Coordinates of C-alpha atoms and ligand atoms in Angstrom, one line a residue:
X8 CA -1.8 0.5 -28.5
X9 CA -4.1 3.2 -27.5
X10 CA -7.1 2.8 -25.2
X11 CA -10.2 4.7 -24.1
X12 CA -10.2 5.8 -20.5
X13 CA -13.0 6.8 -18.2
X14 CA -12.4 10.3 -19.4
X15 CA -13.2 9.3 -22.9
X16 CA -9.8 10.4 -24.3
X17 CA -7.0 8.2 -25.6
X18 CA -3.7 7.6 -23.7
X19 CA -0.6 9.2 -25.1
X20 CA 3.1 8.4 -24.5
X21 CA 3.4 9.7 -20.9
X22 CA 4.8 7.4 -18.2
X23 CA 2.3 4.9 -16.7
X24 CA 1.9 4.0 -13.0
X25 CA -0.3 1.4 -11.3
X26 CA -1.6 2.0 -7.8
X27 CA -3.6 -0.6 -5.8
X28 CA -6.0 0.5 -3.1
X29 CA -6.2 3.9 -4.7
X30 CA -9.9 4.8 -4.0
X31 CA -9.2 6.3 -0.5
X32 CA -6.5 7.1 1.9
X33 CA -2.7 6.7 1.3
X34 CA -3.2 5.0 -2.1
X35 CA -5.4 7.7 -3.4
X36 CA -2.9 10.4 -2.2
X37 CA -0.1 8.4 -3.9
X38 CA -2.1 8.3 -7.1
X39 CA -2.6 12.1 -6.9
X40 CA 1.2 12.6 -6.4
X41 CA 1.9 10.5 -9.5
X42 CA -0.8 12.3 -11.6
X43 CA 0.5 15.7 -10.4
X44 CA 3.9 14.7 -11.5
X45 CA 2.8 13.8 -15.0
X46 CA 2.0 10.0 -14.8
X47 CA -1.0 8.4 -16.3
X48 CA -2.3 6.1 -13.6
X49 CA -4.2 2.8 -13.5
X50 CA -6.0 2.8 -10.1
X51 CA -7.5 -0.3 -8.5
X52 CA -9.8 -1.0 -5.6
X53 CA -12.6 -3.4 -4.8
X54 CA -15.6 -1.1 -4.6
X55 CA -17.4 0.9 -7.3
X56 CA -16.1 4.1 -5.7
X57 CA -12.9 3.6 -7.6
X58 CA -14.7 5.2 -10.6
X59 CA -15.4 8.3 -8.6
X60 CA -11.8 8.4 -7.5
X61 CA -10.7 8.3 -11.1
X62 CA -13.0 11.2 -12.0
X63 CA -11.5 13.3 -9.2
X64 CA -7.9 12.3 -10.0
X65 CA -8.4 13.2 -13.7
X66 CA -8.6 16.8 -12.5
X67 CA -4.7 16.7 -12.5
X68 CA -4.9 16.5 -16.3
X69 CA -3.6 13.0 -16.7
X70 CA -5.4 9.9 -17.9
X71 CA -6.7 7.8 -15.0
X72 CA -7.9 4.2 -15.7
X73 CA -10.0 2.7 -12.9
X74 CA -10.1 -1.0 -12.4
X75 CA -12.6 -2.5 -9.9
X76 CA -11.2 -5.8 -8.7
X77 CA -11.1 -7.8 -5.5
X78 CA -7.4 -8.2 -5.1
X79 CA -7.7 -10.6 -2.2
X80 CA -8.4 -13.2 -5.0
X81 CA -6.0 -14.4 -7.7
X82 CA -8.7 -13.7 -10.3
X83 CA -8.8 -10.1 -9.2
X84 CA -5.1 -9.7 -9.5
X85 CA -5.1 -11.3 -12.9
X86 CA -7.9 -9.1 -14.0
X87 CA -6.0 -6.0 -13.0
X88 CA -2.8 -7.2 -14.7
X89 CA -4.8 -8.0 -17.9
X90 CA -6.2 -4.5 -18.0
X91 CA -2.8 -3.0 -17.5
X92 CA -1.3 -5.2 -20.3
X93 CA -4.1 -4.2 -22.6
X94 CA -2.8 -0.6 -22.4
X95 CA 0.3 -1.8 -24.3
X96 CA 2.6 0.5 -22.3
X97 CA 5.5 -0.3 -19.9
X98 CA 4.7 0.2 -16.2
X99 CA 7.2 2.8 -15.0
X100 CA 5.9 2.9 -11.4
X101 CA 4.1 0.1 -9.5
X102 CA 2.6 1.0 -6.1
X103 CA 1.5 -2.1 -4.1
X104 CA -0.6 -0.4 -1.5
X105 CA -3.9 -2.1 -1.0
X106 CA -4.2 -3.4 2.5
X107 CA -6.6 -4.0 5.4
X108 CA -6.3 -4.6 9.2
X109 CA -8.0 -6.9 11.7
X110 CA -8.2 -6.0 15.3
X111 CA -8.5 -8.2 18.4
X112 CA -7.0 -11.1 20.2
X113 CA -6.1 -13.9 17.8
X114 CA -8.4 -16.6 19.3
X115 CA -11.3 -14.2 19.1
X116 CA -11.0 -12.8 15.5
X117 CA -12.7 -14.6 12.6
X118 CA -10.5 -17.0 10.6
X119 CA -11.9 -15.7 7.3
X120 CA -11.0 -12.1 8.3
X121 CA -7.4 -13.1 9.1
X122 CA -7.1 -15.1 5.9
X123 CA -8.5 -12.4 3.8
X124 CA -6.0 -10.0 5.2
X125 CA -3.2 -12.4 4.3
X126 CA -4.6 -12.8 0.8
X127 CA -4.8 -9.1 0.2
X128 CA -1.8 -7.7 2.1
X129 CA 0.6 -10.5 1.3
X130 CA -0.5 -12.8 -1.5
X131 CA -1.7 -10.1 -3.9
X132 CA 1.5 -8.1 -3.3
X133 CA 3.6 -11.0 -4.3
X134 CA 1.3 -12.0 -7.2
X135 CA 1.1 -8.6 -8.8
X136 CA 4.8 -7.9 -8.2
X137 CA 5.7 -11.2 -9.9
X138 CA 3.7 -10.2 -13.0
X139 CA 4.9 -6.6 -13.3
X140 CA 8.5 -6.9 -12.1
X141 CA 9.3 -9.4 -14.8
X142 CA 8.3 -6.9 -17.5
X143 CA 10.2 -4.1 -15.7
X144 CA 13.4 -6.2 -15.6
X145 CA 13.0 -7.1 -19.3
X146 CA 12.6 -3.3 -20.0
X147 CA 15.6 -2.5 -17.9
X148 CA 13.8 0.0 -15.8
X149 CA 11.0 0.4 -13.3
X150 CA 10.2 1.7 -9.8
X151 CA 8.2 -0.3 -7.2
X152 CA 6.8 1.1 -4.0
X153 CA 5.4 -1.4 -1.4
X154 CA 3.3 0.1 1.4
X155 CA 4.5 -1.5 4.5
X156 CA 4.2 0.2 8.0
X157 CA 6.3 1.0 11.0
X158 CA 4.3 -1.9 12.4
X159 CA 6.6 -4.1 10.4
X160 CA 9.6 -3.7 12.7
X161 CA 8.0 -5.0 16.0
X162 CA 5.6 -7.6 17.2
X163 CA 2.0 -6.6 16.8
X164 CA -0.2 -7.9 19.6
X165 CA -3.9 -7.4 19.0
X166 CA -3.3 -7.0 15.3
X167 CA -0.9 -9.8 14.9
X168 CA -1.7 -11.0 11.4
X169 CA -1.6 -7.3 10.2
X170 CA 1.8 -6.5 11.7
X171 CA 3.1 -9.9 10.4
X172 CA 1.8 -9.1 6.9
X173 CA 3.6 -5.7 7.0
X174 CA 6.8 -7.4 8.2
X175 CA 6.4 -9.8 5.2
X176 CA 6.0 -7.1 2.6
X177 CA 8.8 -5.0 4.1
X178 CA 11.2 -7.9 4.1
X179 CA 10.0 -8.9 0.6
X180 CA 10.7 -5.4 -0.7
X181 CA 14.2 -5.3 0.8
X182 CA 15.0 -8.7 -0.4
X183 CA 14.0 -8.3 -4.1
X184 CA 15.6 -4.8 -4.0
X185 CA 19.0 -6.4 -3.5
X186 CA 18.4 -9.1 -6.1
X187 CA 17.3 -6.5 -8.7
X188 CA 20.0 -3.9 -8.0
X189 CA 21.7 -4.3 -11.4
X190 CA 18.6 -4.5 -13.4
X191 CA 17.5 -0.9 -13.5
X192 CA 14.5 -1.7 -11.2
X193 CA 14.3 -0.2 -7.7
X194 CA 12.1 -1.3 -4.9
X195 CA 11.1 1.0 -2.0
X196 CA 9.3 0.2 1.3
X197 CA 7.0 2.9 2.4
X198 CA 6.6 2.8 6.2
X199 CA 3.8 5.1 7.4
X200 CA 2.8 5.5 11.1
X201 CA -0.8 6.0 12.1
X202 CA -2.4 8.0 9.3
X203 CA -5.9 9.6 9.0
X204 CA -7.7 7.2 6.6
X205 CA -10.6 4.8 6.7
X206 CA -8.1 2.1 7.8
X207 CA -8.9 2.2 11.5
X208 CA -12.7 2.1 11.2
X209 CA -12.5 -0.7 8.6
X210 CA -10.2 -2.7 10.9
X211 CA -12.5 -2.1 13.8
X212 CA -9.7 -0.3 15.7
X213 CA -11.8 2.6 16.9
X214 CA -11.6 1.5 20.5
X215 CA -7.8 1.2 20.6
X216 CA -5.4 3.9 21.8
X217 CA -3.7 4.0 18.4
X218 CA -7.2 4.3 16.8
X219 CA -8.0 7.3 18.9
X220 CA -4.6 9.0 18.7
X221 CA -3.6 11.9 16.5
X222 CA -2.6 10.8 13.0
X223 CA -0.6 12.0 10.1
X224 CA -2.2 13.4 6.9
X225 CA -2.3 10.9 4.1
X226 CA -1.1 13.6 1.7
X227 CA 2.1 14.1 3.7
X228 CA 2.7 10.4 3.9
X229 CA 2.2 10.1 0.1
X230 CA 4.6 13.0 -0.6
X231 CA 7.3 11.2 1.4
X232 CA 6.5 7.9 -0.4
X233 CA 6.5 9.5 -3.8
X234 CA 9.9 11.2 -3.2
X235 CA 11.5 8.0 -1.9
X236 CA 10.1 6.1 -4.9
X237 CA 11.5 8.5 -7.4
X238 CA 14.8 8.6 -5.5
X239 CA 14.9 4.8 -5.5
X240 CA 15.5 4.7 -1.7
X241 CA 15.3 1.4 0.1
X242 CA 12.7 2.6 2.6
X243 CA 11.2 5.7 4.1
X244 CA 9.5 6.2 7.4
X245 CA 6.8 8.6 6.4
X246 CA 5.0 11.3 8.3
X247 CA 5.9 12.7 11.7
X248 CA 9.1 12.5 13.7
X249 CA 7.2 10.3 16.2
X250 CA 7.1 7.6 13.6
X251 CA 10.8 7.7 13.1
X252 CA 11.3 7.4 16.8
X253 CA 8.9 4.4 17.0
X254 CA 10.5 2.7 14.0
X255 CA 13.9 3.1 15.7
X256 CA 12.6 1.7 19.0
X257 CA 10.8 -1.2 17.2
X258 CA 14.0 -2.0 15.3
X259 CA 16.4 -1.9 18.2
X260 CA 14.4 -3.0 21.2
X261 CA 14.3 -6.7 21.9
X262 CA 11.0 -8.1 20.8
X263 CA 10.2 -9.3 24.4
X264 CA 10.4 -5.6 25.5
X265 CA 8.7 -4.2 22.4
X266 CA 5.6 -6.5 22.5
X267 CA 4.0 -5.2 25.7
X268 CA 4.7 -1.6 24.7
X269 CA 3.0 -2.2 21.3
X270 CA 0.1 -3.9 23.1
X271 CA -0.6 -0.8 25.1
X272 CA -1.3 1.0 21.8
X273 CA -3.3 -1.7 20.0
X274 CA -5.3 -3.5 22.8
X275 CA -9.1 -2.9 22.4
X276 CA -10.4 -1.1 25.4
X277 CA -13.8 -2.9 25.6
Ligands
NAP305 N1 -3.7 4.3 7.9 C1 -2.6 3.9 8.6 O1 -2.4 4.3 9.7 C2 -1.6 3.1 7.9 C3 -0.3 3.0 8.6 C4 0.7 2.2 8.0 C5 0.4 1.5 6.8 N2 -0.8 1.6 6.2 C6 -1.1 0.8 5.0 O2 -1.4 1.7 4.0 C7 -2.2 1.0 3.0 C8 -3.4 1.8 2.6 O3 -4.2 1.9 3.8 P1 -5.1 3.2 4.1 O4 -4.7 3.7 5.5 O5 -5.0 4.2 3.0 O6 -6.5 2.6 4.2 P2 -7.9 2.8 3.4 O7 -8.3 4.3 3.4 O8 -8.8 1.9 4.1 O9 -7.6 2.3 2.0 C9 -7.5 1.0 1.6 C10 -7.5 0.8 0.1 O10 -7.4 -0.6 -0.2 C11 -8.5 -1.0 -1.0 N3 -8.9 -2.3 -0.8 C12 -9.3 -2.9 0.4 N4 -9.6 -4.2 0.2 C13 -9.4 -4.4 -1.1 C14 -9.6 -5.6 -2.0 N5 -10.0 -6.8 -1.5 N6 -9.3 -5.5 -3.3 C15 -8.9 -4.3 -3.8 N7 -8.7 -3.2 -3.1 C16 -9.0 -3.3 -1.7 C17 -9.6 0.0 -0.6 O11 -10.6 0.0 -1.6 P3 -12.2 -0.4 -1.4 O12 -12.8 0.6 -0.6 O13 -12.7 -0.5 -2.8 O14 -12.1 -1.8 -0.7 C18 -8.9 1.3 -0.5 O15 -8.7 1.8 -1.7 C19 -2.5 -0.4 3.6 O16 -1.6 -1.3 3.0 C20 -2.2 -0.2 5.0 O17 -1.8 -1.4 5.7 C21 -1.8 2.4 6.7

């Protein structure tokens, strides 16, 4: 089945990728990596800017299909999957990247913000993975990249629901990776450290030490993520050496010691 895209041309037989949260930041850079390497890409985000992102990404010469959908809702995930299915082509690479943060002490953050975070970061990841991975297994091949974080490996005071959501998706990726090891489908967890994107302002983390610290370039993070995805690695700590150090510390320090260290980076200053 062929379909018209935003560029007005029809899709041929090149490999197809799907990237969520691809209008800005790490997701957009991952979509650019995929397009540069010859993938047609379905890109999804909530706001209308996803169409502008598609126009910009089409400069790589591949077909880019924008889908505007609120993935914090089941209807939004279903709409994205329906659009992908309409293309009538196997998904070769699935990048489950859309995510948001919420900053502040748990008793002071809004319940609806915390629940929306869980719906987007956790629920939509499981939902879309369920729909696409079944087809990948049936096809006997596929590559899945889940954007987790180095925040996944330690307690996350002052962004507790966020760190817990990243621990969930990291564990989820590692778990289904093992289950699927004989199916031809690989699952990779991308673990960025602090990265220069709209994430911190959206999460209202501008007044935290981590929000004010130097950050990695999203393009470097995406390059690491793309290479790990293609190599079928279990996980990759992306970006600077500092991130690898922090991931090691978070993994090996007892949580009771790690929690106050993390709090020094994430506690709002006002
Ligand atoms: N930046 C960091 O330091 C960092 C570190 C580790 C992990 N991460 C993870 O990296 C991923 C990407 O974050 P980023 O840093 O690139 O942030 P970003 O620039 O804010 O990008 C977030 C993306 O998610 C989309 N999105 C947000 N809510 C959505 C919704 N309800 N439905 C559909 N799409 C939605 C946004 O699109 P709209 O504008 O249309 O909402 C945007 O495309 C997240 O999972 C984040 O947790 C980031």
